[in-house]
PDB file of C-alpha atoms in Angstrom:
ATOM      1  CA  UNK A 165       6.304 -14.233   2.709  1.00  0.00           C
ATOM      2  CA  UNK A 166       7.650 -10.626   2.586  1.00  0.00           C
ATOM      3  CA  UNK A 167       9.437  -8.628  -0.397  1.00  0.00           C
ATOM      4  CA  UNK A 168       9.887  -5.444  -0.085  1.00  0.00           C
ATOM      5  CA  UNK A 169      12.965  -2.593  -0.156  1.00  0.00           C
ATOM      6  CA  UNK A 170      11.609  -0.227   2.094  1.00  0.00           C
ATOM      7  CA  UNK A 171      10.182   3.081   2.357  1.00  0.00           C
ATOM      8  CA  UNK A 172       8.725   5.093   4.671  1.00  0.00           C
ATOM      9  CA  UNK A 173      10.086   5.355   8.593  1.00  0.00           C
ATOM     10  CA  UNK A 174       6.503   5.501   9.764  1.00  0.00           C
ATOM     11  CA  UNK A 175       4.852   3.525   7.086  1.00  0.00           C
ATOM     12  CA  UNK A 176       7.348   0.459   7.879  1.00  0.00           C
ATOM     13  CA  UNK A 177       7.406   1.169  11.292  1.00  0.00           C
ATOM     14  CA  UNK A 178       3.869   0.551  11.646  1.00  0.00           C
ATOM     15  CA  UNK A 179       4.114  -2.440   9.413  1.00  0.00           C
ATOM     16  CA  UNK A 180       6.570  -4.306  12.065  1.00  0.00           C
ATOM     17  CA  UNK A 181       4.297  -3.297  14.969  1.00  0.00           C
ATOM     18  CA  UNK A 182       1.412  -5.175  13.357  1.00  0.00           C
ATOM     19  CA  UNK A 183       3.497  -8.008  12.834  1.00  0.00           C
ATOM     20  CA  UNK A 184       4.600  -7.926  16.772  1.00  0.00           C
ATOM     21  CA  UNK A 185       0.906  -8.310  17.245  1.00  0.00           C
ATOM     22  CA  UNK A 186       0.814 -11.902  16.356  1.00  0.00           C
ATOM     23  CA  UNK A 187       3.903 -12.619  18.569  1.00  0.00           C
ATOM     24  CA  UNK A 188       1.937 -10.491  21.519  1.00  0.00           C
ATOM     25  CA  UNK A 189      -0.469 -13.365  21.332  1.00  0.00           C
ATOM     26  CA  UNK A 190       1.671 -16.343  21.581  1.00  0.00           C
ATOM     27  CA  UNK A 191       1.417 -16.902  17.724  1.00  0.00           C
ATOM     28  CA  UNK A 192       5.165 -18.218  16.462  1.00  0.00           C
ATOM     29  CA  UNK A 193       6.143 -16.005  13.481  1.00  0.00           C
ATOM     30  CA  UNK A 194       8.234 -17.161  10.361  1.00  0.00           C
ATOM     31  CA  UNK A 195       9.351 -14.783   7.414  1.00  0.00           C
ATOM     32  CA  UNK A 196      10.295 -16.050   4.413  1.00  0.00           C
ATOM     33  CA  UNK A 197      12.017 -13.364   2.196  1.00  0.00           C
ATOM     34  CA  UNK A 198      12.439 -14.718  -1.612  1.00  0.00           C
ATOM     35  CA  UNK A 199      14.676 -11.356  -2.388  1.00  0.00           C
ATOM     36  CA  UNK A 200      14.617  -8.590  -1.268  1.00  0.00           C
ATOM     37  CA  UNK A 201      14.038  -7.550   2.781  1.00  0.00           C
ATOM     38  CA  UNK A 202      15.820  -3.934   2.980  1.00  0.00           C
ATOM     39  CA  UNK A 203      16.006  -1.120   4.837  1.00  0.00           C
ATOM     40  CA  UNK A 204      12.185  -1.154   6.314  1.00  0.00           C
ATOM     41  CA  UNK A 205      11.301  -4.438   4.748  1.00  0.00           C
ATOM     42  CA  UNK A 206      13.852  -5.614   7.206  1.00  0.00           C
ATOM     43  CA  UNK A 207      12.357  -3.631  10.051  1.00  0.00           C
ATOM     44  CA  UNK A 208       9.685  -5.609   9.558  1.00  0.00           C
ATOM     45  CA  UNK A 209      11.350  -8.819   8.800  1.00  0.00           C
ATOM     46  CA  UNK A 210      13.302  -8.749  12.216  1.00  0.00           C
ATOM     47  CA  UNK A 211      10.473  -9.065  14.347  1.00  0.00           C
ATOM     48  CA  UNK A 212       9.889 -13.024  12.933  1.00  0.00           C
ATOM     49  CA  UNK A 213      10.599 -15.579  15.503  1.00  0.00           C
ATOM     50  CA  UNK A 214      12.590 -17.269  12.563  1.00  0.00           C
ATOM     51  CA  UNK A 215      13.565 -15.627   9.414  1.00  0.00           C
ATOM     52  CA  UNK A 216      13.753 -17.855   6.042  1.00  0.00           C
ATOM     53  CA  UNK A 217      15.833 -16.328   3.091  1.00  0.00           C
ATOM     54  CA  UNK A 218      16.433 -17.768  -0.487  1.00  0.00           C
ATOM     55  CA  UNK A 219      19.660 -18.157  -1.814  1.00  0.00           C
ATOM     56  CA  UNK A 220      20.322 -14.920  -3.508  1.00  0.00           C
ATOM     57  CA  UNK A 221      17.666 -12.792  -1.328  1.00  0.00           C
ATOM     58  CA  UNK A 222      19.035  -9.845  -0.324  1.00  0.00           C
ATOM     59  CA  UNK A 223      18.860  -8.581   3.181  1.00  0.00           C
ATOM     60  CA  UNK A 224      19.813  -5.472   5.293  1.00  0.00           C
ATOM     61  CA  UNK A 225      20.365  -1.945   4.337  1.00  0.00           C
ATOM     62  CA  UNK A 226      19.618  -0.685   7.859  1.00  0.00           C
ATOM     63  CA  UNK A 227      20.302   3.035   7.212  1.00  0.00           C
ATOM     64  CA  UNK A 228      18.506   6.275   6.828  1.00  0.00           C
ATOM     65  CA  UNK A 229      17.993   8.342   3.432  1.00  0.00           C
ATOM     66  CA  UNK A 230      16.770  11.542   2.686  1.00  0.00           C
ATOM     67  CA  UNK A 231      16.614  13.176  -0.251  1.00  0.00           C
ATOM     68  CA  UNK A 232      15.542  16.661  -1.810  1.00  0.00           C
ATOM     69  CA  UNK A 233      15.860  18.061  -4.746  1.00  0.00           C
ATOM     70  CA  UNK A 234      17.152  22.192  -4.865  1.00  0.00           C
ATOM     71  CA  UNK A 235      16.211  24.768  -7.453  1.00  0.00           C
ATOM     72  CA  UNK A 236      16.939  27.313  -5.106  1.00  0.00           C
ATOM     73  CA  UNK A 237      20.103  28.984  -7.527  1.00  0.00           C
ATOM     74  CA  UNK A 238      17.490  28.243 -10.879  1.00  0.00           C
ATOM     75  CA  UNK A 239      15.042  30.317  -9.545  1.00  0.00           C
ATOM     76  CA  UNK A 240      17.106  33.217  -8.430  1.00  0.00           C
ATOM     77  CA  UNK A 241      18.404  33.260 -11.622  1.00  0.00           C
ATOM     78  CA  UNK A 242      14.994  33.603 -13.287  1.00  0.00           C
ATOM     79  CA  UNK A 243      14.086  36.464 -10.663  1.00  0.00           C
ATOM     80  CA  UNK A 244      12.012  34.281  -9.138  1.00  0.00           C
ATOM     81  CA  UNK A 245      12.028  34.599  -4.891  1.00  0.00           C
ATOM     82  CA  UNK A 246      10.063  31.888  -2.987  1.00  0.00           C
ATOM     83  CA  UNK A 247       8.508  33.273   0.463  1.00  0.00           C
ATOM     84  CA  UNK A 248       7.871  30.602   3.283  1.00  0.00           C
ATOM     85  CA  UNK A 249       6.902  31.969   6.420  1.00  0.00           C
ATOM     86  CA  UNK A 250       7.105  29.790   9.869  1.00  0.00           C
ATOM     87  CA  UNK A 251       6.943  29.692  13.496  1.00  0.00           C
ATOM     88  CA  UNK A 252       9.933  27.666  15.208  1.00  0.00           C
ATOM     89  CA  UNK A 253      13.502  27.647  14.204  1.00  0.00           C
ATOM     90  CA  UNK A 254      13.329  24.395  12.764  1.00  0.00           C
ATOM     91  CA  UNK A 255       9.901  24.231  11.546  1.00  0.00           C
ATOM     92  CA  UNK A 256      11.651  24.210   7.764  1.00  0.00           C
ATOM     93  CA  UNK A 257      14.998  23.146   7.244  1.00  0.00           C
ATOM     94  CA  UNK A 258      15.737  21.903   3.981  1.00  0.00           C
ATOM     95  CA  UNK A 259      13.665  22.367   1.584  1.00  0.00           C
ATOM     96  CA  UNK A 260      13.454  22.650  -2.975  1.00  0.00           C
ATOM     97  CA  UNK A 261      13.043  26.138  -2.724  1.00  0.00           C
ATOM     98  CA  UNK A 262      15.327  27.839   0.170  1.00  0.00           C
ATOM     99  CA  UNK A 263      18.573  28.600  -0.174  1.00  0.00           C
ATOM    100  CA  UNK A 264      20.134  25.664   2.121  1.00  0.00           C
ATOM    101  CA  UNK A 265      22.776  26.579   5.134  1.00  0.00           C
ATOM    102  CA  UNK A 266      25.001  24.877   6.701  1.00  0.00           C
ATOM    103  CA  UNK A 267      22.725  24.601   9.876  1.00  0.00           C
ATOM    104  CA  UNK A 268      19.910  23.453   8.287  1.00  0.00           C
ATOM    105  CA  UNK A 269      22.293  20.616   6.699  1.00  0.00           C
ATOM    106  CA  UNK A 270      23.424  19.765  10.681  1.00  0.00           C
ATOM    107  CA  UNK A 271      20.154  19.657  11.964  1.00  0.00           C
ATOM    108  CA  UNK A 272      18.708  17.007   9.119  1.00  0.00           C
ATOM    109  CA  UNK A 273      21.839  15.185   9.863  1.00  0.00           C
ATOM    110  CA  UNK A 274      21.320  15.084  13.492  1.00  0.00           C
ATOM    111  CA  UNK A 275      17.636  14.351  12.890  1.00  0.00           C
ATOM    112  CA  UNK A 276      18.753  11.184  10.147  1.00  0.00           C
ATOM    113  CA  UNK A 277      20.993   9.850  13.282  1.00  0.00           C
ATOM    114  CA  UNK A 278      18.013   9.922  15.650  1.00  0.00           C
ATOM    115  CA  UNK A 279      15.798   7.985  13.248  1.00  0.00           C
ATOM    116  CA  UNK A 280      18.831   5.308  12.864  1.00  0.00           C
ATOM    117  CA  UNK A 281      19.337   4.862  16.487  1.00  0.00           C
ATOM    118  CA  UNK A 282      15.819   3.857  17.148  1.00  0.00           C
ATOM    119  CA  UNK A 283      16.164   1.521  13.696  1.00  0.00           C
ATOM    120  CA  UNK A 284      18.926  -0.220  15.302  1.00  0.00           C
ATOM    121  CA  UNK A 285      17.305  -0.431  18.479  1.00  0.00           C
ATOM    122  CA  UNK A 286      14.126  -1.833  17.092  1.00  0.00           C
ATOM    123  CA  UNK A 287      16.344  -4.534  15.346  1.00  0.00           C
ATOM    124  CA  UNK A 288      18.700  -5.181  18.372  1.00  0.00           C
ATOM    125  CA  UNK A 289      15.723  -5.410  20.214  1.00  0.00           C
ATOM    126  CA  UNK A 290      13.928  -8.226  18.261  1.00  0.00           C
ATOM    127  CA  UNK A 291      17.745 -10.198  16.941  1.00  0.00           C
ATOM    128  CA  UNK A 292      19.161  -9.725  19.843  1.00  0.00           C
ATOM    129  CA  UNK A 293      22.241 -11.570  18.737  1.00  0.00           C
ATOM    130  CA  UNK A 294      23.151  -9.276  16.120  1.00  0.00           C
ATOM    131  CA  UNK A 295      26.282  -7.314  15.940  1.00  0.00           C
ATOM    132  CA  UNK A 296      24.265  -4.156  15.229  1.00  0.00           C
ATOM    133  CA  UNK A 297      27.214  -1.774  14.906  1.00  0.00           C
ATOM    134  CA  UNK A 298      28.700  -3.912  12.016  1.00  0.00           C
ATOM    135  CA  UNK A 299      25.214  -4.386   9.800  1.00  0.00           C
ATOM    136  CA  UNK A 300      23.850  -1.432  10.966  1.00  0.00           C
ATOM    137  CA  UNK A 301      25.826   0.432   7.888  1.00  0.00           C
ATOM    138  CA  UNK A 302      23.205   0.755   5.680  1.00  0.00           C
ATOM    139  CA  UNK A 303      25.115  -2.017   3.183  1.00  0.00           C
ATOM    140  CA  UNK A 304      22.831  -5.118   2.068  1.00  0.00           C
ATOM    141  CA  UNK A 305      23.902  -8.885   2.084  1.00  0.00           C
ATOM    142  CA  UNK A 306      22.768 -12.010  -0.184  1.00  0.00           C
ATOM    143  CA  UNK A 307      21.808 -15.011   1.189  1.00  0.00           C
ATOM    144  CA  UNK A 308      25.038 -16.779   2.593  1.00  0.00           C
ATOM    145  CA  UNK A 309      26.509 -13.772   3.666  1.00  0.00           C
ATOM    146  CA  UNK A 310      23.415 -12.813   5.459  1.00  0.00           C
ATOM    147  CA  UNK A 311      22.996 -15.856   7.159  1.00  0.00           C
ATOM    148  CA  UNK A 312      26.845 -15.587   8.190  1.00  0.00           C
ATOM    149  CA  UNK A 313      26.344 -12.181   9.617  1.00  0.00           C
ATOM    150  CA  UNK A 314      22.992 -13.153  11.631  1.00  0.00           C
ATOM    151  CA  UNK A 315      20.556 -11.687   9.318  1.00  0.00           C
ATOM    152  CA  UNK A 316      18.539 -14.501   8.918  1.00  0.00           C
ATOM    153  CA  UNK A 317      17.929 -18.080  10.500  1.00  0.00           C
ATOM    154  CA  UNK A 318      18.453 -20.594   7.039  1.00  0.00           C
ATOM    155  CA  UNK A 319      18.135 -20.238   3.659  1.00  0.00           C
ATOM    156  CA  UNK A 320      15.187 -22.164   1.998  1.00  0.00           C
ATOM    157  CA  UNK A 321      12.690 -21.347  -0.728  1.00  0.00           C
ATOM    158  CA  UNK A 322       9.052 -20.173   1.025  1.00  0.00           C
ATOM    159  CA  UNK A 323       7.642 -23.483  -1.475  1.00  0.00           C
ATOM    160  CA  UNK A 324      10.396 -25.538   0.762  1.00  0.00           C
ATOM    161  CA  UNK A 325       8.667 -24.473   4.151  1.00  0.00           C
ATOM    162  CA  UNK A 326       5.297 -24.819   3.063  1.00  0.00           C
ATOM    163  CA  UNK A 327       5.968 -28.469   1.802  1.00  0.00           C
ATOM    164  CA  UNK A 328       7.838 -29.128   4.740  1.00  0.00           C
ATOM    165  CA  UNK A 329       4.476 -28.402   6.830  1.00  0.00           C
ATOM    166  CA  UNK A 330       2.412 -29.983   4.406  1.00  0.00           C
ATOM    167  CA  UNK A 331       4.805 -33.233   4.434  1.00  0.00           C
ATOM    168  CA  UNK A 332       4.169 -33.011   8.266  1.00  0.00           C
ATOM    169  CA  UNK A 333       0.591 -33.075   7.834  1.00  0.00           C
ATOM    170  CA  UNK A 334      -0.398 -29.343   8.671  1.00  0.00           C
ATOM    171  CA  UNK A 335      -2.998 -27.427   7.001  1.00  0.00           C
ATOM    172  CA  UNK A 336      -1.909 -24.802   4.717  1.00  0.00           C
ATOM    173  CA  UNK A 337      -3.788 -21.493   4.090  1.00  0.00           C
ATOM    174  CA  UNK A 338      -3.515 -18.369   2.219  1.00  0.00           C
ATOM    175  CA  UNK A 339      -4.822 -15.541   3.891  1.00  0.00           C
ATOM    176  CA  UNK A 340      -4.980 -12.117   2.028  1.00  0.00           C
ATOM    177  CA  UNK A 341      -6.152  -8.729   2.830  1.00  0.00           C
ATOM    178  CA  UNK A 342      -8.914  -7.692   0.089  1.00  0.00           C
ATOM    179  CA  UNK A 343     -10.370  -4.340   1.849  1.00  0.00           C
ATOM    180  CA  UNK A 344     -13.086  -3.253   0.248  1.00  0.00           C
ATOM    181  CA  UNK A 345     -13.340   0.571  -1.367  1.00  0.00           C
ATOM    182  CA  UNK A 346     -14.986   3.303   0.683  1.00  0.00           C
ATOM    183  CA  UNK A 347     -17.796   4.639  -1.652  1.00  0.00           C
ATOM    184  CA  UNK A 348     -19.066   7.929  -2.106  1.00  0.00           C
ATOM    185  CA  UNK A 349     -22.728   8.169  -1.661  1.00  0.00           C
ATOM    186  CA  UNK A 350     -22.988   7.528  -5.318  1.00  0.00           C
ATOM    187  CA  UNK A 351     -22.162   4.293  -3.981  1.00  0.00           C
ATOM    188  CA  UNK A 352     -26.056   3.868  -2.293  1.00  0.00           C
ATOM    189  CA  UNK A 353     -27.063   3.393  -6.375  1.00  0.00           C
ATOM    190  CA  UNK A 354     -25.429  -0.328  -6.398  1.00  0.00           C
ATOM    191  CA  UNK A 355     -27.194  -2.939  -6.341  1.00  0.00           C
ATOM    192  CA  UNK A 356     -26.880  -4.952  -2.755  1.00  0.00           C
ATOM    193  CA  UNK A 357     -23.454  -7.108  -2.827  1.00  0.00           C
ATOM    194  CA  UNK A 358     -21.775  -4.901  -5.301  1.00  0.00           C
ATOM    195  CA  UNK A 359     -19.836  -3.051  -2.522  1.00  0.00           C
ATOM    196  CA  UNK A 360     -18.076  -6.503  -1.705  1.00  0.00           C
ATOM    197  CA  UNK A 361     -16.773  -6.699  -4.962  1.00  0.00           C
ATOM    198  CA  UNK A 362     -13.106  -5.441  -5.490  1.00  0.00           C
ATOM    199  CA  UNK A 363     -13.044  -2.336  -6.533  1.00  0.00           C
ATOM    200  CA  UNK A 364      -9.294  -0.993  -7.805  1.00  0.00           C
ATOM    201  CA  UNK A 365      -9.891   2.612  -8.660  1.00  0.00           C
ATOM    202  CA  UNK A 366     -12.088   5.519  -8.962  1.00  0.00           C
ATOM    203  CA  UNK A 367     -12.853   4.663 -12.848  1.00  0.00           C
ATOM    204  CA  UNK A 368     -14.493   0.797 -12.041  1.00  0.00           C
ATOM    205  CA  UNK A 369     -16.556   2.502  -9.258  1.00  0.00           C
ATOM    206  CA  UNK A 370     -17.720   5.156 -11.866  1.00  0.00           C
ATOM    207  CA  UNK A 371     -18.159   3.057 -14.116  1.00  0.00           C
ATOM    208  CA  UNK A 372     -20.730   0.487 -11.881  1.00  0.00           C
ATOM    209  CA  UNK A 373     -22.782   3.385 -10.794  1.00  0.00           C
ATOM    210  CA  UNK A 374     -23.312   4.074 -15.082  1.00  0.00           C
ATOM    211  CA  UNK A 375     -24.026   0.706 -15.431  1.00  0.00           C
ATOM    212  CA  UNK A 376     -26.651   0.382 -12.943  1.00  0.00           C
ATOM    213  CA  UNK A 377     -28.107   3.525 -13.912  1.00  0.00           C
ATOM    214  CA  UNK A 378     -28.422   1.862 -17.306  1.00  0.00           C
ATOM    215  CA  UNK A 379     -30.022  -0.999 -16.522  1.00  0.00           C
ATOM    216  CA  UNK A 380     -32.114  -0.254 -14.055  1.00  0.00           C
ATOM    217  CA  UNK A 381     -32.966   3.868 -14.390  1.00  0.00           C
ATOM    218  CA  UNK A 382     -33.138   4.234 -18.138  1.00  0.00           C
ATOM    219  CA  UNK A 383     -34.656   1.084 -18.648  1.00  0.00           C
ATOM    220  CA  UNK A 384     -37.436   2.329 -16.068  1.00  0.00           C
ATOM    221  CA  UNK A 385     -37.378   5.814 -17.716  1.00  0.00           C
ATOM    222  CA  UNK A 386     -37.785   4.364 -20.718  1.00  0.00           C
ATOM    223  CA  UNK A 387     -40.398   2.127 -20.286  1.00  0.00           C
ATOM    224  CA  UNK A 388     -43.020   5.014 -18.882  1.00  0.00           C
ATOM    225  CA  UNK A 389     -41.925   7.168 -22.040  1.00  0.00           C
ATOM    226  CA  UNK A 390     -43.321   4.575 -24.138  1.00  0.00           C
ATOM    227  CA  UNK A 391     -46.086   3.186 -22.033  1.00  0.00           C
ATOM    228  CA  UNK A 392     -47.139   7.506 -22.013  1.00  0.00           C
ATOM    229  CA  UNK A 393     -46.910   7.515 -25.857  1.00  0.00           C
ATOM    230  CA  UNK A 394     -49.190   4.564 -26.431  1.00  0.00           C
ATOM    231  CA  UNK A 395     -51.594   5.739 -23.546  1.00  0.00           C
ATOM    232  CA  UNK A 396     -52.232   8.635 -25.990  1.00  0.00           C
ATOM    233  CA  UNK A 397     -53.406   6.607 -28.863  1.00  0.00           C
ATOM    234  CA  UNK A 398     -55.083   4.212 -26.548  1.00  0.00           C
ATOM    235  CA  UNK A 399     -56.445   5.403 -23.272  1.00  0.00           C
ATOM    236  CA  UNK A 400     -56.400   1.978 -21.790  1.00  0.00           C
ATOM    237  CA  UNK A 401     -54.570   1.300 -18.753  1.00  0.00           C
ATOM    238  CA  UNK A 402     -53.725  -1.929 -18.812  1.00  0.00           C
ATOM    239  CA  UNK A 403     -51.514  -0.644 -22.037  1.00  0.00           C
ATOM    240  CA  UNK A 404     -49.955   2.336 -20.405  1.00  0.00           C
ATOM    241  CA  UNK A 405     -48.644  -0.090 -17.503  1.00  0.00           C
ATOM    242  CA  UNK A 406     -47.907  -3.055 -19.308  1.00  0.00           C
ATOM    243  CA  UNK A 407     -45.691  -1.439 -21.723  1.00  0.00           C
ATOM    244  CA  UNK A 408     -42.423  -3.074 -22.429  1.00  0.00           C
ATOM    245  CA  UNK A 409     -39.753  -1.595 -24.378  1.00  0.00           C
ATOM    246  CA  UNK A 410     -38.598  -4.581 -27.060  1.00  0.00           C
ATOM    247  CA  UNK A 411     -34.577  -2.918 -27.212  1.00  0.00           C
ATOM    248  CA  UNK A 412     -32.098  -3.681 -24.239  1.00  0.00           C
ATOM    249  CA  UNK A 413     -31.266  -0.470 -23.447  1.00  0.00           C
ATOM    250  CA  UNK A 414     -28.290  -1.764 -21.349  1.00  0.00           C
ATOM    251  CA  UNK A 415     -26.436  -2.877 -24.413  1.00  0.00           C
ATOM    252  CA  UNK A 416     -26.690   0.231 -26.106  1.00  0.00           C
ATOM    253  CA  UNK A 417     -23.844   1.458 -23.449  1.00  0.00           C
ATOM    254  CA  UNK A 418     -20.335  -0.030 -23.782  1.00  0.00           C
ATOM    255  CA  UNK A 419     -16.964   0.301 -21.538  1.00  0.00           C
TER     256      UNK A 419
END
């Protein structure tokens, strides 16, 4: 199943090389798209041995976009001059803070055209019966007209192809990728199988570490402070060892 309308050039590019992976190994490859597979979500889509499209999914957009912003006249008007020094004629082109020429404008262009050939190569390449030229236009298509044009294989639901496989007696997984954070060496206070818990941000790893530290270093601390206070009334040392702290320190700290 794959949703997605694009983004990167290299991020999707690498995306649809994984996928070829699967095919490099004899694996058959279906893509189901429920609605939307554009620009490099359909990189990655046309590398599927069969590609699956809902109704009104929407498919295509193979094009190249690129986009800055220019404050170049704002800031000359607040006295403000922005400095880049390079090496290389091209090394900066267009950028928010240069005054932009009309060579600088070519060269992106010629460097958008580049990127788009090898798009519509890569897609040529894997749907080899595509008209390239006439979806190659960066325009997008829904379902029928997508399947019409060569975009896709049929248009199901991704529920009608798993029941289809089910009906046919096939086991039916779900696989997902669940990576587990990198810690900092903060990350050496967690108790053993923490680590293989999910971990979504910075914050729930922060706030783990505190948690331990409650429960296991205060508690600790605490314990000794009192066991120390009684060993001064009573020099025993059973007592001073023994010594158990009646309050939970852990609940005393809340998130």
């Amino acid at each position: 199943k794959l949703q997605t309308g694009g983004g990167t050039v290299t991020g999707y590019g690498l995306a649809a090389a994984q996928l070829q992976r699967f095919k490099q190994h004899g694996m058959k490859l279906t893509i189901c798209v429920e609605q939307v597979a554009a620009s490099g979500g359909y990189m990655m889509t046309c590398v599927a041995d069969k590609v699956v499209a809902s109704p009104f999914a929407v498919l295509g957009s193979i094009g190249v976009i690129s986009e800055s912003p220019n404050v170049y006249e704002r800031l000359k008007k607040e006295g403000i001059e922005f400095q880049t020094i390079t090496a290389g004629k091209y090394k900066r082109t267009i950028t928010p803070t240069k005054k932009v020429t009309e060579e600088d404008l070519q060269k992106s262009k010629e460097e958008l055209e580049q990127v788009l050939t090898l798009f519509k190569s890569f897609v040529k390449e894997n749907r080899p019966s595509l008209d390239i030229d006439s979806v190659a236009t960066g325009e997008t298509w829904f379902g029928e007209d997508a399947l019409k044009r060569g975009l896709c294989d049929e248009l199901r639901t991704v529920d009608d192809v798993l029941c289809e496989y089910v009906n046919k007696g096939y086991n039916v997984y779900e696989v997902t990728y669940d990576p587990t954070s990198s810690l900092s060496p903060l990350g050496g206070l967690l108790p053993i199988g923490a680590t293989q818990k999910k971990v979504t941000n910075s914050n729930q790893v922060v706030k783990q570490i505190v948690k331990w530290i409650a429960r296991n270093v205060i508690s600790a601390v605490e314990e000794e402070l009192s066991a120390e206070l009684k060993s001064r009334s009573k020099n025993d040392v059973k007592e001073r060892y023994m010594a158990k702290d009646p309050k939970d320190s852990v609940n005393l700290i809340n998130f």
